[in-house]
Amino acid sequence: MKKNIIIDSDNPASQVDVAKLAGVSDMTVHRVLSNHPYVRESTRRKVLEACSALNYRPNLLASSLRTKKSYALGLIVAPLKVTYFARLVDSVEVAASDFSYHTIVVQLQKGSSAKKQKEELEFLLQRQIDGLIVATVVDPEVSEYLLSESIPVISTEDPIKGFSWIGSADLQGAYEAVSHLIRLGHKKIAHLAGNYPLSYTSKQRLEGYKHALTDAGIDFSQELIVHEGWTQEDGYSGVLKLLDNGIKFSAIFAANDYVAVGAMLALYEKGIKIPDDVSIIGFAGDSLGQWSIPPLSTVYQPIEEVGREAVELILKQCNSGRKKQVKISYPTKLILRSSCANLRFHIENA
Amino acid sequence: MKKNIIIDSDNPASQVDVAKLAGVSDMTVHRVLSNHPYVRESTRRKVLEACSALNYRPNLLASSLRTKKSYALGLIVAPLKVTYFARLVDSVEVAASDFSYHTIVVQLQKGSSAKKQKEELEFLLQRQIDGLIVATVVDPEVSEYLLSESIPVISTEDPIKGFSWIGSADLQGAYEAVSHLIRLGHKKIAHLAGNYPLSYTSKQRLEGYKHALTDAGIDFSQELIVHEGWTQEDGYSGVLKLLDNGIKFSAIFAANDYVAVGAMLALYEKGIKIPDDVSIIGFAGDSLGQWSIPPLSTVYQPIEEVGREAVELILKQCNSGRKKQVKISYPTKLILRSSCANLRFHIENA
DNA sequence: ATATAATATGAGAACGTCAACAATTGAAAC
DNA sequence: GTTTCAATTGTTGACGTTCTCATATTATAT
């Protein structure tokens, strides 16, 4: 007597439903779907037919529960209105999805408390993420806490003790940028240097700046360094501060393109011409500076490469179980546009 | 005789482990954790102690499987290097996380095939998303397919038949922008109008432009309309095209801020001064234009509101089961900066 | 004191998938 | 015609949570 086949058409079909329709066990269905070798061709066909007849769609949640792999990565960033982070999310998401992983993004507002940060982390961990990319500065208490968890973690910002770091070669990039300004004859080069106390990133860029000066035999002068922050507002106010204090400079190395753009507006409003009176170089290389007036020279950061490598390394660690610590930096690239020019003597002599 | 309590300390603790330690059933643990009223206070304490002793962390995946709610929303956008989408992702993610939902973002590359789009959709559906926000134009075949799925869908771009739409009042925004230019005395107002064939968004903005002209008694002239696209490059080439064709204009209404910024660079390179020779208004209101030189007037889009409302509406539909179709548009706001000025007669007479 | 209801807990099963193991078939080897 | 091994399929149970139903236990009302 043929068994009665009852399939609830309200709910989406499961492997069991497919199995019933195809007249095989659910395990066989699973074998077909996971390309197990030991399945007779005729069986495979039957199963696949049943799948499409029922519009079967695998339930990744159930799979995750069973295999203890969520196929999800966590990504902690600063708010996406900062294009740097948007670009990073972009690249991480694309890379992850190439491996059938999805990304759960958590944005940490600036100045969020350690408690809040821990909650966000918990949010990710409850979702059983297989790995975590930390792309913005987190409280030491939080990174400490991460060590006790058994998932792979990679940082792309401040290095975290015990975990791998992937980022761009900021020191070298800053060195090249400042060296270029020096080659153009500039000696009084202001540096709009991001937040204080300095994050790893700011430090690297400041170091590169100093190295370039040193190698060119130019004395470092603290008064040319302005610590305001990372935004356009900060660049704007930074320039005003320099001018108000009567600091002389013929070039600016900005900690990023936002700061540079803000600085440019301040200079513009003060009637200071770029690059005639002041040359300026930013850091980031996103489209922002490409369309500024004049177009901004900048240090291109290989964000796409960083994002992809972070994903691939995490997944490697997921699969191998080992957690070899590495530190990889991708080279930056100096992009010259029209915001830099040779030092004009009349300014230098002024 | 006391039962032996064996807890595997390698694996993370489950409710069962907590139950064993607390000497209650796992159901009771669950009741405590879900704030069920019928739990004796002393029991509750015991359970909570056991939880923290074992570092218990709920497994949302298991919960999802059982409750058939993934606490995940899908979000389909264009690549995040476009700040509009980055801002939308930002707001959606923040709003979703306020309700303990996470967001799975899928980026559709420009010009991706219907097949590719369906795969991306499948990617989301396999992850059992509870709802979907479609924030970029998708192939009709794909939106058709969505109808057969039983999850709530909301569009913020081209309206999708059968689903709610939430967006900004682009027609009105464009109307106000162009009306403002007209009030300044401009009559020959070019419109850099986004892609052709026109998306819903472009159409709305073009309509607003036309309405404003009509209401002011100015004849519409097709030659002032340039369909290039949405990027800075498009704005740049659009202006060059106008100039090459000898079209006279004293103002530009750009379909978005990118286009405007690209246009500004082209004008700058041609020695045309903003706002002295040409006034320009963009559309979007993100920080891009705020720091351009000169700062760009623009139509602010309430992206944050749109993102949040989309999330809240989706969640409402998830919980109520009903799918009443609504259409909500949030008002835009004209932001005047220094890229607009009164028409100068010497230009008009030229 | 006893009925009645509210409070408090537990047992068992199910969500959909997948891993380990067991069982069967077929075919080649002796 | 067994033996042997590879190929093919099935059975059972578990992942961690939560739902339904049943079973105490206590409080309140009669």
PDB file of C-alpha atoms in Angstrom, chain B residues 66-237:
ATOM      1  CA  ARG B  66      12.138  27.400  16.767  1.00  0.00           C
ATOM      2  CA  THR B  67      10.219  30.637  16.519  1.00  0.00           C
ATOM      3  CA  LYS B  68      10.681  31.047  12.791  1.00  0.00           C
ATOM      4  CA  LYS B  69      11.794  34.604  13.295  1.00  0.00           C
ATOM      5  CA  SER B  70      15.317  35.381  12.293  1.00  0.00           C
ATOM      6  CA  TYR B  71      15.459  38.874  13.755  1.00  0.00           C
ATOM      7  CA  ALA B  72      17.109  39.821  10.491  1.00  0.00           C
ATOM      8  CA  LEU B  73      16.119  42.264   7.804  1.00  0.00           C
ATOM      9  CA  GLY B  74      17.394  42.209   4.258  1.00  0.00           C
ATOM     10  CA  LEU B  75      18.491  45.430   2.642  1.00  0.00           C
ATOM     11  CA  ILE B  76      19.231  45.694  -1.036  1.00  0.00           C
ATOM     12  CA  VAL B  77      21.265  48.727  -2.018  1.00  0.00           C
ATOM     13  CA  ALA B  78      23.621  49.996  -4.651  1.00  0.00           C
ATOM     14  CA  PRO B  79      27.316  49.972  -3.746  1.00  0.00           C
ATOM     15  CA  LEU B  80      28.104  51.870  -0.568  1.00  0.00           C
ATOM     16  CA  LYS B  81      30.707  54.073  -2.123  1.00  0.00           C
ATOM     17  CA  VAL B  82      27.665  56.145  -3.029  1.00  0.00           C
ATOM     18  CA  THR B  83      27.115  57.996   0.202  1.00  0.00           C
ATOM     19  CA  TYR B  84      23.375  58.070  -0.240  1.00  0.00           C
ATOM     20  CA  PHE B  85      23.299  54.321   0.241  1.00  0.00           C
ATOM     21  CA  ALA B  86      25.868  54.392   2.981  1.00  0.00           C
ATOM     22  CA  ARG B  87      23.660  56.804   4.874  1.00  0.00           C
ATOM     23  CA  LEU B  88      20.649  54.622   4.297  1.00  0.00           C
ATOM     24  CA  VAL B  89      22.452  51.530   5.520  1.00  0.00           C
ATOM     25  CA  ASP B  90      23.566  53.542   8.508  1.00  0.00           C
ATOM     26  CA  SER B  91      20.058  54.563   9.436  1.00  0.00           C
ATOM     27  CA  VAL B  92      18.481  51.190   8.737  1.00  0.00           C
ATOM     28  CA  GLU B  93      21.099  49.381  10.734  1.00  0.00           C
ATOM     29  CA  VAL B  94      20.722  51.707  13.700  1.00  0.00           C
ATOM     30  CA  ALA B  95      16.930  51.550  13.634  1.00  0.00           C
ATOM     31  CA  ALA B  96      16.911  47.780  13.269  1.00  0.00           C
ATOM     32  CA  SER B  97      19.310  47.325  16.115  1.00  0.00           C
ATOM     33  CA  ASP B  98      17.035  49.421  18.320  1.00  0.00           C
ATOM     34  CA  PHE B  99      14.594  46.542  17.963  1.00  0.00           C
ATOM     35  CA  SER B 100      17.273  43.878  18.362  1.00  0.00           C
ATOM     36  CA  TYR B 101      17.196  43.147  14.684  1.00  0.00           C
ATOM     37  CA  HIS B 102      20.234  42.961  12.512  1.00  0.00           C
ATOM     38  CA  THR B 103      20.515  43.880   8.902  1.00  0.00           C
ATOM     39  CA  ILE B 104      21.913  41.836   6.074  1.00  0.00           C
ATOM     40  CA  VAL B 105      23.077  44.170   3.379  1.00  0.00           C
ATOM     41  CA  VAL B 106      23.367  43.121  -0.226  1.00  0.00           C
ATOM     42  CA  GLN B 107      24.936  45.429  -2.746  1.00  0.00           C
ATOM     43  CA  LEU B 108      23.750  45.248  -6.306  1.00  0.00           C
ATOM     44  CA  GLN B 109      26.392  46.344  -8.758  1.00  0.00           C
ATOM     45  CA  LYS B 110      25.134  48.677 -11.416  1.00  0.00           C
ATOM     46  CA  GLY B 111      23.763  46.811 -14.376  1.00  0.00           C
ATOM     47  CA  SER B 112      23.670  43.430 -12.651  1.00  0.00           C
ATOM     48  CA  SER B 113      21.553  40.855 -14.461  1.00  0.00           C
ATOM     49  CA  ALA B 114      18.165  39.685 -13.267  1.00  0.00           C
ATOM     50  CA  LYS B 115      19.742  36.291 -12.651  1.00  0.00           C
ATOM     51  CA  LYS B 116      22.414  37.766 -10.429  1.00  0.00           C
ATOM     52  CA  GLN B 117      19.799  39.813  -8.601  1.00  0.00           C
ATOM     53  CA  LYS B 118      17.733  36.718  -7.977  1.00  0.00           C
ATOM     54  CA  GLU B 119      20.740  34.957  -6.544  1.00  0.00           C
ATOM     55  CA  GLU B 120      21.306  37.816  -4.156  1.00  0.00           C
ATOM     56  CA  LEU B 121      17.671  37.675  -3.146  1.00  0.00           C
ATOM     57  CA  GLU B 122      17.967  33.954  -2.610  1.00  0.00           C
ATOM     58  CA  PHE B 123      21.014  34.628  -0.446  1.00  0.00           C
ATOM     59  CA  LEU B 124      18.785  36.706   1.795  1.00  0.00           C
ATOM     60  CA  LEU B 125      15.837  34.342   1.766  1.00  0.00           C
ATOM     61  CA  GLN B 126      17.959  31.349   2.710  1.00  0.00           C
ATOM     62  CA  ARG B 127      18.920  33.341   5.752  1.00  0.00           C
ATOM     63  CA  GLN B 128      15.222  33.543   6.573  1.00  0.00           C
ATOM     64  CA  ILE B 129      15.036  37.325   6.708  1.00  0.00           C
ATOM     65  CA  ASP B 130      11.860  38.566   8.325  1.00  0.00           C
ATOM     66  CA  GLY B 131      11.492  41.473   5.936  1.00  0.00           C
ATOM     67  CA  LEU B 132      13.128  43.187   3.040  1.00  0.00           C
ATOM     68  CA  ILE B 133      13.914  46.765   2.174  1.00  0.00           C
ATOM     69  CA  VAL B 134      14.624  47.393  -1.473  1.00  0.00           C
ATOM     70  CA  ALA B 135      16.546  50.623  -1.806  1.00  0.00           C
ATOM     71  CA  THR B 136      17.757  50.402  -5.354  1.00  0.00           C
ATOM     72  CA  VAL B 137      16.158  49.666  -8.666  1.00  0.00           C
ATOM     73  CA  VAL B 138      15.693  45.956  -9.284  1.00  0.00           C
ATOM     74  CA  ASP B 139      14.661  44.063 -12.365  1.00  0.00           C
ATOM     75  CA  PRO B 140      10.866  43.736 -12.788  1.00  0.00           C
ATOM     76  CA  GLU B 141      11.329  39.989 -12.951  1.00  0.00           C
ATOM     77  CA  VAL B 142      12.779  40.115  -9.473  1.00  0.00           C
ATOM     78  CA  SER B 143      10.125  42.323  -7.940  1.00  0.00           C
ATOM     79  CA  GLU B 144       7.544  40.062  -9.531  1.00  0.00           C
ATOM     80  CA  TYR B 145       9.188  37.115  -7.836  1.00  0.00           C
ATOM     81  CA  LEU B 146       8.997  38.903  -4.501  1.00  0.00           C
ATOM     82  CA  LEU B 147       5.231  38.895  -4.639  1.00  0.00           C
ATOM     83  CA  SER B 148       5.141  35.143  -4.297  1.00  0.00           C
ATOM     84  CA  GLU B 149       7.182  35.296  -1.117  1.00  0.00           C
ATOM     85  CA  SER B 150       5.338  35.888   2.089  1.00  0.00           C
ATOM     86  CA  ILE B 151       7.661  38.371   3.732  1.00  0.00           C
ATOM     87  CA  PRO B 152       6.944  42.069   3.997  1.00  0.00           C
ATOM     88  CA  VAL B 153       8.759  44.191   1.476  1.00  0.00           C
ATOM     89  CA  ILE B 154       9.225  47.909   1.353  1.00  0.00           C
ATOM     90  CA  SER B 155      10.685  49.895  -1.441  1.00  0.00           C
ATOM     91  CA  THR B 156      12.409  53.228  -1.064  1.00  0.00           C
ATOM     92  CA  GLU B 157      13.253  53.642  -4.713  1.00  0.00           C
ATOM     93  CA  ASP B 158      11.066  52.671  -7.646  1.00  0.00           C
ATOM     94  CA  PRO B 159       7.691  51.711  -6.183  1.00  0.00           C
ATOM     95  CA  ILE B 160       7.086  47.986  -6.402  1.00  0.00           C
ATOM     96  CA  LYS B 161       3.614  46.798  -7.281  1.00  0.00           C
ATOM     97  CA  GLY B 162       1.972  45.216  -4.275  1.00  0.00           C
ATOM     98  CA  PHE B 163       4.263  46.703  -1.650  1.00  0.00           C
ATOM     99  CA  SER B 164       4.571  49.813   0.417  1.00  0.00           C
ATOM    100  CA  TRP B 165       6.795  52.669  -0.549  1.00  0.00           C
ATOM    101  CA  ILE B 166       8.656  55.037   1.701  1.00  0.00           C
ATOM    102  CA  GLY B 167      10.793  57.844   0.443  1.00  0.00           C
ATOM    103  CA  SER B 168      11.365  61.511   0.243  1.00  0.00           C
ATOM    104  CA  ALA B 169       9.124  64.029  -1.471  1.00  0.00           C
ATOM    105  CA  ASP B 170      11.441  64.508  -4.394  1.00  0.00           C
ATOM    106  CA  LEU B 171       8.955  66.254  -6.632  1.00  0.00           C
ATOM    107  CA  GLN B 172       8.256  68.883  -4.043  1.00  0.00           C
ATOM    108  CA  GLY B 173      11.963  69.199  -3.235  1.00  0.00           C
ATOM    109  CA  ALA B 174      12.863  69.739  -6.856  1.00  0.00           C
ATOM    110  CA  TYR B 175      10.019  72.214  -7.197  1.00  0.00           C
ATOM    111  CA  GLU B 176      11.314  74.264  -4.299  1.00  0.00           C
ATOM    112  CA  ALA B 177      14.866  74.210  -5.536  1.00  0.00           C
ATOM    113  CA  VAL B 178      13.990  75.339  -9.018  1.00  0.00           C
ATOM    114  CA  SER B 179      11.501  77.873  -7.728  1.00  0.00           C
ATOM    115  CA  HIS B 180      14.239  79.346  -5.642  1.00  0.00           C
ATOM    116  CA  LEU B 181      16.465  79.701  -8.689  1.00  0.00           C
ATOM    117  CA  ILE B 182      13.626  81.339 -10.521  1.00  0.00           C
ATOM    118  CA  ARG B 183      13.088  83.730  -7.649  1.00  0.00           C
ATOM    119  CA  LEU B 184      16.719  84.728  -8.020  1.00  0.00           C
ATOM    120  CA  GLY B 185      15.888  85.755 -11.537  1.00  0.00           C
ATOM    121  CA  HIS B 186      17.105  82.702 -13.408  1.00  0.00           C
ATOM    122  CA  LYS B 187      15.156  81.621 -16.456  1.00  0.00           C
ATOM    123  CA  LYS B 188      17.574  79.379 -18.295  1.00  0.00           C
ATOM    124  CA  ILE B 189      18.002  76.612 -15.769  1.00  0.00           C
ATOM    125  CA  ALA B 190      19.765  73.487 -16.900  1.00  0.00           C
ATOM    126  CA  HIS B 191      18.837  70.172 -15.344  1.00  0.00           C
ATOM    127  CA  LEU B 192      21.395  67.397 -15.035  1.00  0.00           C
ATOM    128  CA  ALA B 193      18.838  64.696 -14.740  1.00  0.00           C
ATOM    129  CA  GLY B 194      20.317  61.308 -13.923  1.00  0.00           C
ATOM    130  CA  ASN B 195      19.989  58.235 -16.039  1.00  0.00           C
ATOM    131  CA  TYR B 196      17.837  57.631 -19.021  1.00  0.00           C
ATOM    132  CA  PRO B 197      15.456  55.789 -19.110  1.00  0.00           C
ATOM    133  CA  LEU B 198      14.415  57.623 -16.007  1.00  0.00           C
ATOM    134  CA  SER B 199      14.068  55.899 -12.689  1.00  0.00           C
ATOM    135  CA  TYR B 200      11.169  56.918 -10.501  1.00  0.00           C
ATOM    136  CA  THR B 201      13.443  59.215  -8.567  1.00  0.00           C
ATOM    137  CA  SER B 202      14.731  60.995 -11.667  1.00  0.00           C
ATOM    138  CA  LYS B 203      11.212  61.346 -12.960  1.00  0.00           C
ATOM    139  CA  GLN B 204      10.023  62.948  -9.762  1.00  0.00           C
ATOM    140  CA  ARG B 205      12.842  65.444  -9.787  1.00  0.00           C
ATOM    141  CA  LEU B 206      12.289  66.242 -13.422  1.00  0.00           C
ATOM    142  CA  GLU B 207       8.578  66.693 -12.764  1.00  0.00           C
ATOM    143  CA  GLY B 208       9.300  69.075  -9.933  1.00  0.00           C
ATOM    144  CA  TYR B 209      11.577  71.018 -12.231  1.00  0.00           C
ATOM    145  CA  LYS B 210       8.891  71.244 -14.889  1.00  0.00           C
ATOM    146  CA  HIS B 211       6.165  72.245 -12.433  1.00  0.00           C
ATOM    147  CA  ALA B 212       8.293  75.061 -11.125  1.00  0.00           C
ATOM    148  CA  LEU B 213       8.899  76.372 -14.626  1.00  0.00           C
ATOM    149  CA  THR B 214       5.243  76.108 -15.532  1.00  0.00           C
ATOM    150  CA  ASP B 215       4.092  77.868 -12.393  1.00  0.00           C
ATOM    151  CA  ALA B 216       6.514  80.682 -13.170  1.00  0.00           C
ATOM    152  CA  GLY B 217       5.370  80.889 -16.743  1.00  0.00           C
ATOM    153  CA  ILE B 218       8.703  79.814 -18.150  1.00  0.00           C
ATOM    154  CA  ASP B 219       8.713  77.594 -21.201  1.00  0.00           C
ATOM    155  CA  PHE B 220      10.253  74.177 -20.816  1.00  0.00           C
ATOM    156  CA  SER B 221      13.137  73.605 -23.159  1.00  0.00           C
ATOM    157  CA  GLN B 222      14.350  70.067 -23.796  1.00  0.00           C
ATOM    158  CA  GLU B 223      17.839  71.209 -24.685  1.00  0.00           C
ATOM    159  CA  LEU B 224      18.442  72.273 -21.081  1.00  0.00           C
ATOM    160  CA  ILE B 225      17.951  68.698 -19.908  1.00  0.00           C
ATOM    161  CA  VAL B 226      20.980  66.426 -19.862  1.00  0.00           C
ATOM    162  CA  HIS B 227      20.682  62.739 -19.080  1.00  0.00           C
ATOM    163  CA  GLU B 228      24.063  61.445 -18.141  1.00  0.00           C
ATOM    164  CA  GLY B 229      23.846  59.623 -14.856  1.00  0.00           C
ATOM    165  CA  TRP B 230      24.299  59.946 -11.107  1.00  0.00           C
ATOM    166  CA  THR B 231      28.028  60.355 -10.631  1.00  0.00           C
ATOM    167  CA  GLN B 232      30.472  63.228 -10.516  1.00  0.00           C
ATOM    168  CA  GLU B 233      31.770  62.163 -13.920  1.00  0.00           C
ATOM    169  CA  ASP B 234      28.275  62.530 -15.271  1.00  0.00           C
ATOM    170  CA  GLY B 235      27.921  66.021 -13.887  1.00  0.00           C
ATOM    171  CA  TYR B 236      31.281  66.923 -15.291  1.00  0.00           C
ATOM    172  CA  SER B 237      30.557  65.623 -18.768  1.00  0.00           C
TER     173      SER B 237
END
